[in-house]
mmCIF file of N, CA, C and O in Angstrom:
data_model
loop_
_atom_site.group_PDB
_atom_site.id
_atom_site.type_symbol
_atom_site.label_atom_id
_atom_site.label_comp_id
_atom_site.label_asym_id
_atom_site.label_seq_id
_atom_site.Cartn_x
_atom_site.Cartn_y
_atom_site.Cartn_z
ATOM 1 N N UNK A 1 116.123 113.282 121.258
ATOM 2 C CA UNK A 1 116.049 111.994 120.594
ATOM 3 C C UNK A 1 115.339 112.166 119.257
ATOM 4 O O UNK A 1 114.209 112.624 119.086
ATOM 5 N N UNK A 2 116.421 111.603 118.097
ATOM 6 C CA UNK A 2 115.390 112.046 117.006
ATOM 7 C C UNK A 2 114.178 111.212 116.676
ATOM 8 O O UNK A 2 114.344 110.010 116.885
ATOM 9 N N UNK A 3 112.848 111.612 116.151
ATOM 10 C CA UNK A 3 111.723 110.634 116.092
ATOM 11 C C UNK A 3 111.636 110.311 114.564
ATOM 12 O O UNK A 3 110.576 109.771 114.247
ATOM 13 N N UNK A 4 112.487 110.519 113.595
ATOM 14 C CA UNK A 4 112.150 109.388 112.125
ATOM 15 C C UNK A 4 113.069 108.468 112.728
ATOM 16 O O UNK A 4 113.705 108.468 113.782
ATOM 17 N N UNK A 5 112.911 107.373 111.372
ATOM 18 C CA UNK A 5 113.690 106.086 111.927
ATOM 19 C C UNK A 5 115.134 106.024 111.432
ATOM 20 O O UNK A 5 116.049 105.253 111.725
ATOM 21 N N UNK A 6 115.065 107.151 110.524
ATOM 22 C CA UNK A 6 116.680 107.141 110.314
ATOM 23 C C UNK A 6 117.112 108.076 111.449
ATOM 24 O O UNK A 6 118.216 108.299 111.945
ATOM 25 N N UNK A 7 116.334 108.375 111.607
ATOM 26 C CA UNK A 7 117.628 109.470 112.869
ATOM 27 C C UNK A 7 118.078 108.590 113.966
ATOM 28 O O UNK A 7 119.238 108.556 114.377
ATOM 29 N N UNK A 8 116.880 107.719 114.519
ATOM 30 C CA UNK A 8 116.677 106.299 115.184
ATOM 31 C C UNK A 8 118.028 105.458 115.031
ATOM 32 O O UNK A 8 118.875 105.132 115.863
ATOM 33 N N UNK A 9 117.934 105.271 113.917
ATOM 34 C CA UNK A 9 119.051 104.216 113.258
ATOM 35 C C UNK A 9 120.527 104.986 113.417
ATOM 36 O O UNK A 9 121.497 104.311 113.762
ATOM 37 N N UNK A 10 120.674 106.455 113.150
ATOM 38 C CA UNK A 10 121.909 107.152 112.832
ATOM 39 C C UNK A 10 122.025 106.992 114.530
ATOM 40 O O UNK A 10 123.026 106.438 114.985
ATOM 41 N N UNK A 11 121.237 107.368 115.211
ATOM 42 C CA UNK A 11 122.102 107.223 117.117
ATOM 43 C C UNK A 11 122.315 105.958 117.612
ATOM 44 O O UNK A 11 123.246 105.722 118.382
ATOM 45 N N UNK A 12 121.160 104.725 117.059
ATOM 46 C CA UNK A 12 122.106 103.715 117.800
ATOM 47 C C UNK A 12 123.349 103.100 117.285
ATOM 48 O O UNK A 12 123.958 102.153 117.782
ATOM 49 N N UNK A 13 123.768 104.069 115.745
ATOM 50 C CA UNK A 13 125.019 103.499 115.708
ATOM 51 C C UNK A 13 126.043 104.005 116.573
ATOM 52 O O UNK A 13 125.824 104.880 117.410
ATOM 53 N N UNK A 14 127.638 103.236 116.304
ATOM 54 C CA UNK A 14 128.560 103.956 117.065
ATOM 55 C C UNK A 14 129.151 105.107 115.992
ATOM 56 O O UNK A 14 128.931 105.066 114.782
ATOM 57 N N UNK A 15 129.836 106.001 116.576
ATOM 58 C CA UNK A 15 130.177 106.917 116.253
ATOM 59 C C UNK A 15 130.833 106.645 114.824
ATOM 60 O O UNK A 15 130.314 107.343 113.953
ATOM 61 N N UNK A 16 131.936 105.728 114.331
ATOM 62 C CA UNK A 16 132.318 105.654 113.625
ATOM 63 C C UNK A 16 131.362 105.277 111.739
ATOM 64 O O UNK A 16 131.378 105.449 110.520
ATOM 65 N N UNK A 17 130.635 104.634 113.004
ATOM 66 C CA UNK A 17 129.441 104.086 111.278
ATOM 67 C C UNK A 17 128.646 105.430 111.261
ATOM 68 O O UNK A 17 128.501 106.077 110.224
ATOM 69 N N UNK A 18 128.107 105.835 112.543
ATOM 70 C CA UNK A 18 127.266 106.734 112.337
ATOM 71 C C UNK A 18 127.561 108.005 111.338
ATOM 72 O O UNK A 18 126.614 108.574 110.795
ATOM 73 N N UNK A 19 129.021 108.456 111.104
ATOM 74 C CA UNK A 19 129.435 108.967 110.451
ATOM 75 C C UNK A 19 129.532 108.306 108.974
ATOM 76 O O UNK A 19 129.116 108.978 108.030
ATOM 77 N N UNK A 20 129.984 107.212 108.775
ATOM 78 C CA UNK A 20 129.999 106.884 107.705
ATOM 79 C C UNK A 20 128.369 106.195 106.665
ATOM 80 O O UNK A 20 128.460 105.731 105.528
ATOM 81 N N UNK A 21 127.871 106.243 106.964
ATOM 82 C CA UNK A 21 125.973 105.993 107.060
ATOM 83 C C UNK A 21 125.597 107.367 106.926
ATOM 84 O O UNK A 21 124.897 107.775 106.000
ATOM 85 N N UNK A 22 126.097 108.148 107.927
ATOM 86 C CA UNK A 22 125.146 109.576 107.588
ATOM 87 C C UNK A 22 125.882 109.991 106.142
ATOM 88 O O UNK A 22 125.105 110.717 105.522
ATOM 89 N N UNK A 23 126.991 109.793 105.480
ATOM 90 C CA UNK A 23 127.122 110.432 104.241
ATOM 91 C C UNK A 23 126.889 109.659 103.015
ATOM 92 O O UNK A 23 127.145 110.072 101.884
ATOM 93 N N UNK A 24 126.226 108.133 103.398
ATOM 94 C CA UNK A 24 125.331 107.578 102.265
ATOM 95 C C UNK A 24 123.773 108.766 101.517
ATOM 96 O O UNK A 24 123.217 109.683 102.121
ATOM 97 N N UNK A 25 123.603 108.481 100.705
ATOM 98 C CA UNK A 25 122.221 109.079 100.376
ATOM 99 C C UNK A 25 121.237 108.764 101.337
ATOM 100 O O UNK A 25 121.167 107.807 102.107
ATOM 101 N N UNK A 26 120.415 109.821 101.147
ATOM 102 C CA UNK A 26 119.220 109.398 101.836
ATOM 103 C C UNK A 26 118.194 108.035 101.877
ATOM 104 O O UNK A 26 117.741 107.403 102.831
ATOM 105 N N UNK A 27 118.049 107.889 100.542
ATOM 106 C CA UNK A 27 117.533 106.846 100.050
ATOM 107 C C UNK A 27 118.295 105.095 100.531
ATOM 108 O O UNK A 27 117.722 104.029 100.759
ATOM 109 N N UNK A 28 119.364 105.357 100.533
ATOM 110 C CA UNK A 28 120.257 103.942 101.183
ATOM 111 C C UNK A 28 120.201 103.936 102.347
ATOM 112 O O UNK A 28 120.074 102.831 102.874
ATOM 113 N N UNK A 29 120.285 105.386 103.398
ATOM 114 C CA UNK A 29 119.722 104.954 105.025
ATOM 115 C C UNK A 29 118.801 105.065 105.169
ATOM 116 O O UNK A 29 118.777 105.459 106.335
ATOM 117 N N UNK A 30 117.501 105.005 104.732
ATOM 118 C CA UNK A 30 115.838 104.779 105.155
ATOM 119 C C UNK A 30 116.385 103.168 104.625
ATOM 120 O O UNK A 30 116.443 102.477 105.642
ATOM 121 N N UNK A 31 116.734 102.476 103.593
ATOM 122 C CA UNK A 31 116.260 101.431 103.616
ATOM 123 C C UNK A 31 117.122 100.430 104.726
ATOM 124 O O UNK A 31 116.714 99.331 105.099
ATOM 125 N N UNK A 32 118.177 100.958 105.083
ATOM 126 C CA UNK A 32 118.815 100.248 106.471
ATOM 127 C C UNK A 32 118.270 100.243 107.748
ATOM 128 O O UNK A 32 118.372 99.449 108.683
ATOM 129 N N UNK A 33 117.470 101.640 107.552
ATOM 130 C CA UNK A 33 116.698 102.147 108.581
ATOM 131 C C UNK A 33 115.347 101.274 108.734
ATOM 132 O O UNK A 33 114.880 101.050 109.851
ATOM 133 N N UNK A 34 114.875 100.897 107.805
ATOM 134 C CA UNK A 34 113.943 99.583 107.458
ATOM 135 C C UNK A 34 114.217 98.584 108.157
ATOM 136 O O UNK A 34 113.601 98.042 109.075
ATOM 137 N N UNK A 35 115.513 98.290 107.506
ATOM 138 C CA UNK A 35 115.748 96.995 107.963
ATOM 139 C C UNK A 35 115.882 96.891 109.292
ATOM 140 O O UNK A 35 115.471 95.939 109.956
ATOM 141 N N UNK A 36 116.559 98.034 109.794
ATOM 142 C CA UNK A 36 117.047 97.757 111.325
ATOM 143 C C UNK A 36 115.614 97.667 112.064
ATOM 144 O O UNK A 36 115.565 96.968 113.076
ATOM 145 N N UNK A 37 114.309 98.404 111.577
ATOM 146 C CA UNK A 37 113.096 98.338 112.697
ATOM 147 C C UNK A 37 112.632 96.962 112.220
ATOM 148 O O UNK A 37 111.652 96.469 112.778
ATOM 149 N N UNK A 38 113.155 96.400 111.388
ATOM 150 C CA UNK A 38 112.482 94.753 111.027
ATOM 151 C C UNK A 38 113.728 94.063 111.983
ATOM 152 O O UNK A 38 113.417 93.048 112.607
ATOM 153 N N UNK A 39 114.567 94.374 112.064
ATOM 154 C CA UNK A 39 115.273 93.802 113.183
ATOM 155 C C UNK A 39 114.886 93.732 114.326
ATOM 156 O O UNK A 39 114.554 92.693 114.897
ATOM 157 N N UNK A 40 114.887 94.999 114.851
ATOM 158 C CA UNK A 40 114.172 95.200 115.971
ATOM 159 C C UNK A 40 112.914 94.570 116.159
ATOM 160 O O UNK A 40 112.991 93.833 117.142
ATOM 161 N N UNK A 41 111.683 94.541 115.586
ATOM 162 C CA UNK A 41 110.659 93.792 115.696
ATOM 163 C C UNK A 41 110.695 92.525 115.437
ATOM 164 O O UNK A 41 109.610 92.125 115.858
ATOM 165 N N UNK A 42 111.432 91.361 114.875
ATOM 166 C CA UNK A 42 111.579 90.316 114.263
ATOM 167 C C UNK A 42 111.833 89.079 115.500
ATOM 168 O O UNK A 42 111.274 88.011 115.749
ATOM 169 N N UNK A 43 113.192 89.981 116.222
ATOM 170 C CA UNK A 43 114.069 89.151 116.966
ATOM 171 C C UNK A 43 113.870 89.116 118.432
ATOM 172 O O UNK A 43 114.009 90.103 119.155
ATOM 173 N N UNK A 44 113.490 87.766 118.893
ATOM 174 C CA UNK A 44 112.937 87.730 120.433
ATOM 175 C C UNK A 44 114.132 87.582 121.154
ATOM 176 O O UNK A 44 113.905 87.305 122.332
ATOM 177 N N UNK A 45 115.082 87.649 120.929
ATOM 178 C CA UNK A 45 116.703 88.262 122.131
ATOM 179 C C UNK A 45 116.381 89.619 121.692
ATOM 180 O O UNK A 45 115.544 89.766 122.583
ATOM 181 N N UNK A 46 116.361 90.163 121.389
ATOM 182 C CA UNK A 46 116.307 92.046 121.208
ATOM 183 C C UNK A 46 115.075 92.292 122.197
ATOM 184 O O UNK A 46 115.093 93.282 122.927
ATOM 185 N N UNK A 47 114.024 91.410 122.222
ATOM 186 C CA UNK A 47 112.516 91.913 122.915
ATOM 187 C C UNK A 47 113.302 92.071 124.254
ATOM 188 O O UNK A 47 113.383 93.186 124.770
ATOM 189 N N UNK A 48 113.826 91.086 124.767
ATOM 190 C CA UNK A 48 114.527 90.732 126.234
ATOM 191 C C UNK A 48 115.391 91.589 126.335
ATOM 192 O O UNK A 48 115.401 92.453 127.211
ATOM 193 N N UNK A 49 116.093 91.476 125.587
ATOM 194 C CA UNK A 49 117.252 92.744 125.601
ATOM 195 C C UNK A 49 116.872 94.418 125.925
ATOM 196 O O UNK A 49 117.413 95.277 126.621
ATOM 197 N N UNK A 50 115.680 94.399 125.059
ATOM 198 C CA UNK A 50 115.173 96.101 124.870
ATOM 199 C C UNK A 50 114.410 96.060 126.582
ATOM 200 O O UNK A 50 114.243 97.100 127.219
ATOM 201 N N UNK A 51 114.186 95.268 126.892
ATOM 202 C CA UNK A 51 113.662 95.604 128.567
ATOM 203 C C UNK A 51 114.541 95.662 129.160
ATOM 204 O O UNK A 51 114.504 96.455 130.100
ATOM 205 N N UNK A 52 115.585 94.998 128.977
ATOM 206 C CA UNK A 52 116.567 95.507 130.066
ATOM 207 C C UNK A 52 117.391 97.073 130.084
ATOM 208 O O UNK A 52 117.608 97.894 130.976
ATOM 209 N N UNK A 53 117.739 97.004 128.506
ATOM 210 C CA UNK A 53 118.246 98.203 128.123
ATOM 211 C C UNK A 53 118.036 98.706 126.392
ATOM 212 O O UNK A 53 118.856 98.524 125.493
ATOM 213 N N UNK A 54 116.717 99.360 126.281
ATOM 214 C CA UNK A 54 116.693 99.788 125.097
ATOM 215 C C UNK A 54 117.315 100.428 123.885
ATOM 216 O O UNK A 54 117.021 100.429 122.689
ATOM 217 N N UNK A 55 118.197 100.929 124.544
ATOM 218 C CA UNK A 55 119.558 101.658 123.638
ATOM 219 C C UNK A 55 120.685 100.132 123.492
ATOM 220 O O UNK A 55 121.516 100.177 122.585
ATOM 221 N N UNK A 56 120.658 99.144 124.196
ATOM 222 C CA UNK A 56 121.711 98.314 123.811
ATOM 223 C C UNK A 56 120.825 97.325 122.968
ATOM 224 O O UNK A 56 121.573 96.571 122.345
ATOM 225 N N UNK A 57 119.651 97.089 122.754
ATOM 226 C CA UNK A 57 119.010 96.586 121.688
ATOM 227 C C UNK A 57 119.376 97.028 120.929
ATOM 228 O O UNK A 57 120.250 96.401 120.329
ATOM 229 N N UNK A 58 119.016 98.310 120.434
ATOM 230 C CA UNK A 58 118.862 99.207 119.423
ATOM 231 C C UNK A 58 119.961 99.202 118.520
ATOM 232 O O UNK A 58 119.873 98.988 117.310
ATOM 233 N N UNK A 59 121.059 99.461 119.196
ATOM 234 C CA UNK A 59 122.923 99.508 119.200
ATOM 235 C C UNK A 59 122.679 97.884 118.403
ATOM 236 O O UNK A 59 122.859 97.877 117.185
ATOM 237 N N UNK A 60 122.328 96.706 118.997
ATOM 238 C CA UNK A 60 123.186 95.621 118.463
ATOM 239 C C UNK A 60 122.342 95.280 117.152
ATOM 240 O O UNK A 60 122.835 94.696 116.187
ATOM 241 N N UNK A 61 120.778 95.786 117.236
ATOM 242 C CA UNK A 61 120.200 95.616 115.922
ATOM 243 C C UNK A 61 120.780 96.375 115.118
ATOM 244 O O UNK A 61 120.901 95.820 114.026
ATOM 245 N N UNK A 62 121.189 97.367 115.145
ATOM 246 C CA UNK A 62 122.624 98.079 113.946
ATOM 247 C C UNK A 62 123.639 97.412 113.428
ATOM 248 O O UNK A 62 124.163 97.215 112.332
ATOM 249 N N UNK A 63 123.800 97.034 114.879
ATOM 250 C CA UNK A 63 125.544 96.340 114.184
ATOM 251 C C UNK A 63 125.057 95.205 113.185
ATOM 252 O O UNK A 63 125.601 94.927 112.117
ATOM 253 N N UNK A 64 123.618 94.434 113.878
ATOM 254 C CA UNK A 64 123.376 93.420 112.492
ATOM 255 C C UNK A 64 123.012 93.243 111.644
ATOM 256 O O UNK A 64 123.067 92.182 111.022
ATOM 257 N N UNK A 65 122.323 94.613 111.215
ATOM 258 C CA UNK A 65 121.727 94.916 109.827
ATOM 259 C C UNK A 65 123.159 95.419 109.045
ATOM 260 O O UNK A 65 123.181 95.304 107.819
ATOM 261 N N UNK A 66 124.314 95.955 109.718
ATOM 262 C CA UNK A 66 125.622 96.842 109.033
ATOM 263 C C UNK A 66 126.338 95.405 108.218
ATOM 264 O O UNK A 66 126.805 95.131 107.113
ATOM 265 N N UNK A 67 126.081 94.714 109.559
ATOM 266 C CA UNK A 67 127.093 93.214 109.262
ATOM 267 C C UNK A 67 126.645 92.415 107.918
ATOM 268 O O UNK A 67 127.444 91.818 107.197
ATOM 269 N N UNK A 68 124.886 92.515 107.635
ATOM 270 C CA UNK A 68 124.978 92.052 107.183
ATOM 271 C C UNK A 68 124.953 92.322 105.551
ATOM 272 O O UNK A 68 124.644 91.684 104.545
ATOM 273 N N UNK A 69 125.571 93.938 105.946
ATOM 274 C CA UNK A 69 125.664 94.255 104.100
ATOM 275 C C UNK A 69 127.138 94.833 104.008
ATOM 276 O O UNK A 69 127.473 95.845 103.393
ATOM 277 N N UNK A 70 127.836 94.101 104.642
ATOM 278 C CA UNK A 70 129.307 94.130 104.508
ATOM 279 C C UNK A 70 129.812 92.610 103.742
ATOM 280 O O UNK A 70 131.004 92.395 103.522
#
């Protein structure tokens, strides 16, 4: 499991972003990578969520930080 937060961020995506994210600069996935742990900490359905299953938190705080710079 990787321990920075982009590596964090690069596994709970799915395969397809995760690929396309890992060949942004570095500098553009730390700051998604930002965003997604302000996701993660922000949102009290993710708190509930991450107890039940921490990887499907993780996963949907991706998809909504991706969503929301599309």
């Amino acid at each position: 499991m990787p321990s920075d937060a982009v590596g964090r961020f690069l596994a709970a995506l799915d395969p397809g972003h995760r690929e396309s994210v890992g060949g942004r600069p570095r500098a553009e996935q730390e700051r998604l990578a930002e965003a997604w742990e302000r996701e993660l900490a922000s949102d009290d359905e993710l708190d509930t969520l991450d107890e039940l299953s921490p990887s499907a938190a993780e996963a949907e705080a991706a998809r909504r930080v991706l969503g929301r710079e599309a």
